[in-house]
Each structure stands twice: as structure tokens, then as C-alpha cells.
Amino acid sequence: MNYLDYQIILPELDKINDYIFETITKDFSNLKKVKKISYIRKISITRYKNNRNDMLFQLFLSEIEITSNVSIENIFFLKKIAGAFDEIEVQINDYGQIIKILNIEEIAKRWEITSEKLAIDNVGYAAISYMQDISNLLNDEQKLISFISDYKMFGLYFSSLHRNSYAVERKRKIIDCGSNLTAEHRYPKNEKFDTYLIEGTPIEGNDFIKYEGCIEYRNGQVELAALEIEKEASTILYNINKTTL
């Protein structure tokens, strides 16, 4: 058995690691005007220890930027919603999977204050329904874990903490793919084990025609990760870049 067969790579305790998380979506349904939206989040990730448990992570959102080549009326609304989740504390297992939200009550209180303010100026059905969906998430820890573990949130980072020296298949559901089940294959690009490639094939439905990505490591830590999903009339790119040494 290779020493990398079942290895989780953890960042140094109490060290702040800064990342930029970016999600780019392109909509080609109107070829005369391709719609592009970029969501950039500056995230500080710190592993800490409490009561002998050193599998605890703090995720701190310091800044969010939303840009598009078309007008987006609800940018302020979306930023305020993201602000309610600006600090999340989680516990992971030996495979990098989030198993517990440690400050869910604190997040729920922040969201209660935020949603009350947003409800004053956002009275449409879509806004109310969106806010209710978030309230429902915060009432169900397992659903909140699934949401935070999605690639549009923090899933790409945490899933890259565990790596094998051989090809591995994992089954995933991604919100941007309609939560259809996908068989995701990860395998090392070379014997250095510093770059891994990602490929995916649909199990349920056929929601995409391309599912490819990579994860690169430096000094045993996640340096960058990217995953591109191409659909018939749109593409999604999840991108993570480490900005501190």
C-alpha cells in the first residue's frame, strides 16, 4: 500500500490561508448576446484545535464581488445574503467531508437579522421564496452541510484535502447540474502526485457534455483547483487560487 493511499492533507494549525474562490457562468442561449456572470469571494481558511479535536475549520468571507456584462438588478440583494454567511465553522472527517456546522445557531441569528432587513425592500415572490429557502436550510443541519459542501460554495476545496495515489471514483450531486448524480473520477497526472485530473460522467440524466478539471498542490497543500462543466447552452467554471504562501 502506497503511503498516499489514504492520506488527508491538513493545513498548519492556526495559520490563515487566503484563497480566491471564483464561479463564472456563461449562458449561450442567446448567441447574439452571451451572458457572463462572475462571482468572486475572498476567503480566509484557518484550521484550529478545540478540546483535542484538530479537524476544525473557520471559513471567513472578507469580500464578495459580482460582475456581469449584462445588468443584474439583485446584486445588492445577493451580497447581503452572502454576508450572513461571512463566518462559518465546520468539522471535517478523515476524507475532507464536512460532517458538522459548529456555529449554526450563530449563523441563523445573523440570517434572521439580515432577512428582516431585506424583506423591507424585497417584496416580490422570487425574493421571498429565495429567503425562505435559506431559512429552511438553517433549520436542517444536514441540508446546510450539503449546500456548503457543494462546488459553488466550499466543496472543491474540502474534497481536495483527501487524495489517493491511484484513480478514485466518487459520486457527487452538484446544484448547478440540477443535483443529478455524477460519477467523478480523480487520478494523479504523474508520479509526483502534485497534480490531479478530474473527469465526470453523468449517472442520472445527461445534464452536461463536458466535466473536466484539475487540482494542483504545492508543499503538500492545495494551491489551485478548477472544474469546468459544459452544458448544451451554458458553461460553469469553479476556480480556487491560494493567495498566501
GROMACS .gro file of N, CA, C and O in nm, residues 32-92:
model
  244
   32LYS      N    1  -2.652   3.608  -2.980
   32LYS     CA    2  -2.626   3.747  -3.012
   32LYS      C    3  -2.573   3.823  -2.891
   32LYS      O    4  -2.507   3.927  -2.905
   33LYS      N    5  -2.602   3.771  -2.773
   33LYS     CA    6  -2.554   3.836  -2.652
   33LYS      C    7  -2.532   3.730  -2.544
   33LYS      O    8  -2.623   3.693  -2.471
   34VAL      N    9  -2.410   3.680  -2.538
   34VAL     CA   10  -2.375   3.579  -2.439
   34VAL      C   11  -2.372   3.645  -2.301
   34VAL      O   12  -2.309   3.749  -2.282
   35LYS      N   13  -2.439   3.585  -2.207
   35LYS     CA   14  -2.447   3.639  -2.071
   35LYS      C   15  -2.338   3.576  -1.984
   35LYS      O   16  -2.328   3.455  -1.973
   36LYS      N   17  -2.256   3.661  -1.923
   36LYS     CA   18  -2.147   3.614  -1.838
   36LYS      C   19  -2.158   3.678  -1.700
   36LYS      O   20  -2.173   3.800  -1.688
   37ILE      N   21  -2.152   3.595  -1.596
   37ILE     CA   22  -2.157   3.644  -1.459
   37ILE      C   23  -2.040   3.584  -1.381
   37ILE      O   24  -2.014   3.464  -1.389
   38SER      N   25  -1.970   3.667  -1.306
   38SER     CA   26  -1.857   3.623  -1.225
   38SER      C   27  -1.885   3.653  -1.078
   38SER      O   28  -1.921   3.765  -1.043
   39TYR      N   29  -1.869   3.551  -0.996
   39TYR     CA   30  -1.882   3.566  -0.850
   39TYR      C   31  -1.745   3.540  -0.789
   39TYR      O   32  -1.693   3.429  -0.797
   40ILE      N   33  -1.686   3.641  -0.729
   40ILE     CA   34  -1.554   3.628  -0.667
   40ILE      C   35  -1.567   3.648  -0.516
   40ILE      O   36  -1.622   3.748  -0.471
   41ARG      N   37  -1.514   3.551  -0.442
   41ARG     CA   38  -1.517   3.560  -0.296
   41ARG      C   39  -1.374   3.548  -0.242
   41ARG      O   40  -1.302   3.458  -0.282
   42LYS      N   41  -1.337   3.639  -0.155
   42LYS     CA   42  -1.209   3.629  -0.086
   42LYS      C   43  -1.234   3.557   0.046
   42LYS      O   44  -1.308   3.607   0.132
   43ILE      N   45  -1.172   3.439   0.060
   43ILE     CA   46  -1.198   3.352   0.173
   43ILE      C   47  -1.069   3.326   0.250
   43ILE      O   48  -0.966   3.291   0.191
   44SER      N   49  -1.074   3.343   0.382
   44SER     CA   50  -0.964   3.304   0.469
   44SER      C   51  -1.002   3.174   0.538
   44SER      O   52  -1.108   3.165   0.600
   45ILE      N   53  -0.915   3.073   0.526
   45ILE     CA   54  -0.942   2.941   0.583
   45ILE      C   55  -0.837   2.912   0.690
   45ILE      O   56  -0.718   2.920   0.665
   46THR      N   57  -0.884   2.880   0.811
   46THR     CA   58  -0.794   2.852   0.922
   46THR      C   59  -0.835   2.723   0.990
   46THR      O   60  -0.951   2.706   1.028
   47ARG      N   61  -0.739   2.633   1.004
   47ARG     CA   62  -0.766   2.511   1.082
   47ARG      C   63  -0.727   2.538   1.226
   47ARG      O   64  -0.620   2.592   1.253
   48TYR      N   65  -0.815   2.502   1.318
   48TYR     CA   66  -0.786   2.525   1.458
   48TYR      C   67  -0.819   2.401   1.541
   48TYR      O   68  -0.877   2.304   1.491
   49LYS      N   69  -0.781   2.405   1.666
   49LYS     CA   70  -0.798   2.290   1.754
   49LYS      C   71  -0.879   2.330   1.875
   49LYS      O   72  -0.860   2.437   1.931
   50ASN      N   73  -0.970   2.242   1.917
   50ASN     CA   74  -1.053   2.269   2.035
   50ASN      C   75  -1.087   2.135   2.100
   50ASN      O   76  -1.137   2.044   2.033
   51ASN      N   77  -1.059   2.125   2.231
   51ASN     CA   78  -1.085   2.001   2.304
   51ASN      C   79  -1.023   1.880   2.233
   51ASN      O   80  -1.089   1.778   2.213
   52ARG      N   81  -0.898   1.894   2.192
   52ARG     CA   82  -0.819   1.789   2.128
   52ARG      C   83  -0.865   1.755   1.985
   52ARG      O   84  -0.808   1.667   1.922
   53ASN      N   85  -0.965   1.822   1.939
   53ASN     CA   86  -1.014   1.799   1.802
   53ASN      C   87  -0.946   1.900   1.710
   53ASN      O   88  -0.969   2.021   1.721
   54ASP      N   89  -0.860   1.850   1.619
   54ASP     CA   90  -0.788   1.941   1.530
   54ASP      C   91  -0.839   1.934   1.386
   54ASP      O   92  -0.769   1.970   1.292
   55MET      N   93  -0.963   1.889   1.369
   55MET     CA   94  -1.025   1.880   1.236
   55MET      C   95  -1.131   1.990   1.219
   55MET      O   96  -1.233   1.971   1.153
   56LEU      N   97  -1.105   2.104   1.279
   56LEU     CA   98  -1.199   2.215   1.279
   56LEU      C   99  -1.147   2.327   1.189
   56LEU      O  100  -1.028   2.358   1.189
   57PHE      N  101  -1.237   2.386   1.112
   57PHE     CA  102  -1.200   2.490   1.016
   57PHE      C  103  -1.291   2.611   1.033
   57PHE      O  104  -1.413   2.598   1.050
   58GLN      N  105  -1.230   2.728   1.025
   58GLN     CA  106  -1.306   2.853   1.018
   58GLN      C  107  -1.296   2.906   0.876
   58GLN      O  108  -1.186   2.917   0.820
   59LEU      N  109  -1.410   2.940   0.817
   59LEU     CA  110  -1.417   2.995   0.682
   59LEU      C  111  -1.468   3.138   0.694
   59LEU      O  112  -1.582   3.160   0.735
   60PHE      N  113  -1.384   3.234   0.660
   60PHE     CA  114  -1.421   3.375   0.677
   60PHE      C  115  -1.424   3.444   0.542
   60PHE      O  116  -1.325   3.447   0.469
   61LEU      N  117  -1.539   3.499   0.509
   61LEU     CA  118  -1.559   3.574   0.385
   61LEU      C  119  -1.530   3.721   0.411
   61LEU      O  120  -1.600   3.785   0.488
   62SER      N  121  -1.426   3.774   0.348
   62SER     CA  122  -1.390   3.914   0.369
   62SER      C  123  -1.444   4.006   0.261
   62SER      O  124  -1.462   4.126   0.285
   63GLU      N  125  -1.469   3.950   0.143
   63GLU     CA  126  -1.516   4.035   0.033
   63GLU      C  127  -1.583   3.950  -0.074
   63GLU      O  128  -1.542   3.836  -0.100
   64ILE      N  129  -1.688   4.004  -0.134
   64ILE     CA  130  -1.753   3.937  -0.246
   64ILE      C  131  -1.775   4.039  -0.356
   64ILE      O  132  -1.812   4.154  -0.331
   65GLU      N  133  -1.748   3.997  -0.479
   65GLU     CA  134  -1.764   4.084  -0.595
   65GLU      C  135  -1.842   4.009  -0.701
   65GLU      O  136  -1.810   3.896  -0.736
   66ILE      N  137  -1.946   4.073  -0.751
   66ILE     CA  138  -2.030   4.014  -0.856
   66ILE      C  139  -2.028   4.106  -0.975
   66ILE      O  140  -2.062   4.224  -0.965
   67THR      N  141  -1.983   4.055  -1.089
   67THR     CA  142  -1.977   4.135  -1.211
   67THR      C  143  -2.045   4.060  -1.325
   67THR      O  144  -2.051   3.937  -1.326
   68SER      N  145  -2.093   4.136  -1.422
   68SER     CA  146  -2.159   4.077  -1.537
   68SER      C  147  -2.155   4.173  -1.654
   68SER      O  148  -2.143   4.294  -1.636
   69ASN      N  149  -2.165   4.117  -1.775
   69ASN     CA  150  -2.172   4.201  -1.894
   69ASN      C  151  -2.315   4.243  -1.924
   69ASN      O  152  -2.340   4.313  -2.022
   70VAL      N  153  -2.408   4.201  -1.842
   70VAL     CA  154  -2.547   4.245  -1.852
   70VAL      C  155  -2.591   4.297  -1.716
   70VAL      O  156  -2.527   4.272  -1.614
   71SER      N  157  -2.699   4.370  -1.715
   71SER     CA  158  -2.747   4.429  -1.591
   71SER      C  159  -2.803   4.322  -1.498
   71SER      O  160  -2.878   4.233  -1.539
   72ILE      N  161  -2.760   4.328  -1.371
   72ILE     CA  162  -2.812   4.239  -1.267
   72ILE      C  163  -2.878   4.326  -1.161
   72ILE      O  164  -2.812   4.400  -1.088
   73GLU      N  165  -3.008   4.316  -1.149
   73GLU     CA  166  -3.082   4.403  -1.059
   73GLU      C  167  -3.062   4.366  -0.912
   73GLU      O  168  -3.075   4.450  -0.824
   74ASN      N  169  -3.030   4.241  -0.883
   74ASN     CA  170  -3.029   4.195  -0.744
   74ASN      C  171  -2.889   4.175  -0.688
   74ASN      O  172  -2.869   4.093  -0.599
   75ILE      N  173  -2.788   4.249  -0.737
   75ILE     CA  174  -2.652   4.234  -0.686
   75ILE      C  175  -2.646   4.267  -0.537
   75ILE      O  176  -2.587   4.194  -0.457
   76PHE      N  177  -2.707   4.379  -0.497
   76PHE     CA  178  -2.707   4.419  -0.356
   76PHE      C  179  -2.774   4.312  -0.271
   76PHE      O  180  -2.724   4.275  -0.164
   77PHE      N  181  -2.882   4.258  -0.320
   77PHE     CA  182  -2.957   4.152  -0.251
   77PHE      C  183  -2.868   4.029  -0.230
   77PHE      O  184  -2.859   3.973  -0.120
   78LEU      N  185  -2.799   3.986  -0.335
   78LEU     CA  186  -2.714   3.868  -0.328
   78LEU      C  187  -2.596   3.889  -0.234
   78LEU      O  188  -2.555   3.798  -0.161
   79LYS      N  189  -2.538   4.009  -0.235
   79LYS     CA  190  -2.424   4.037  -0.148
   79LYS      C  191  -2.466   4.035  -0.001
   79LYS      O  192  -2.393   3.986   0.085
   80LYS      N  193  -2.583   4.089   0.028
   80LYS     CA  194  -2.633   4.088   0.165
   80LYS      C  195  -2.659   3.947   0.215
   80LYS      O  196  -2.632   3.913   0.331
   81ILE      N  197  -2.711   3.863   0.127
   81ILE     CA  198  -2.734   3.723   0.164
   81ILE      C  199  -2.601   3.654   0.194
   81ILE      O  200  -2.587   3.583   0.294
   82ALA      N  201  -2.502   3.676   0.107
   82ALA     CA  202  -2.370   3.615   0.129
   82ALA      C  203  -2.309   3.663   0.259
   82ALA      O  204  -2.241   3.586   0.330
   83GLY      N  205  -2.335   3.789   0.295
   83GLY     CA  206  -2.280   3.845   0.418
   83GLY      C  207  -2.328   3.775   0.544
   83GLY      O  208  -2.258   3.773   0.646
   84ALA      N  209  -2.446   3.717   0.537
   84ALA     CA  210  -2.499   3.644   0.653
   84ALA      C  211  -2.420   3.517   0.679
   84ALA      O  212  -2.425   3.460   0.789
   85PHE      N  213  -2.345   3.472   0.578
   85PHE     CA  214  -2.263   3.351   0.590
   85PHE      C  215  -2.114   3.386   0.587
   85PHE      O  216  -2.031   3.310   0.538
   86ASP      N  217  -2.080   3.504   0.642
   86ASP     CA  218  -1.941   3.551   0.630
   86ASP      C  219  -1.845   3.477   0.723
   86ASP      O  220  -1.724   3.486   0.706
   87GLU      N  221  -1.897   3.405   0.820
   87GLU     CA  222  -1.810   3.327   0.909
   87GLU      C  223  -1.877   3.194   0.940
   87GLU      O  224  -1.984   3.189   1.000
   88ILE      N  225  -1.813   3.087   0.897
   88ILE     CA  226  -1.867   2.953   0.916
   88ILE      C  227  -1.758   2.866   0.979
   88ILE      O  228  -1.643   2.871   0.938
   89GLU      N  229  -1.797   2.789   1.078
   89GLU     CA  230  -1.705   2.698   1.144
   89GLU      C  231  -1.754   2.555   1.123
   89GLU      O  232  -1.870   2.525   1.152
   90VAL      N  233  -1.666   2.470   1.072
   90VAL     CA  234  -1.707   2.334   1.037
   90VAL      C  235  -1.609   2.232   1.094
   90VAL      O  236  -1.495   2.264   1.126
   91GLN      N  237  -1.658   2.109   1.104
   91GLN     CA  238  -1.574   1.996   1.139
   91GLN      C  239  -1.574   1.900   1.021
   91GLN      O  240  -1.677   1.876   0.960
   92ILE      N  241  -1.456   1.845   0.989
   92ILE     CA  242  -1.446   1.752   0.878
   92ILE      C  243  -1.401   1.615   0.929
   92ILE      O  244  -1.352   1.603   1.043
   0.00000   0.00000   0.00000
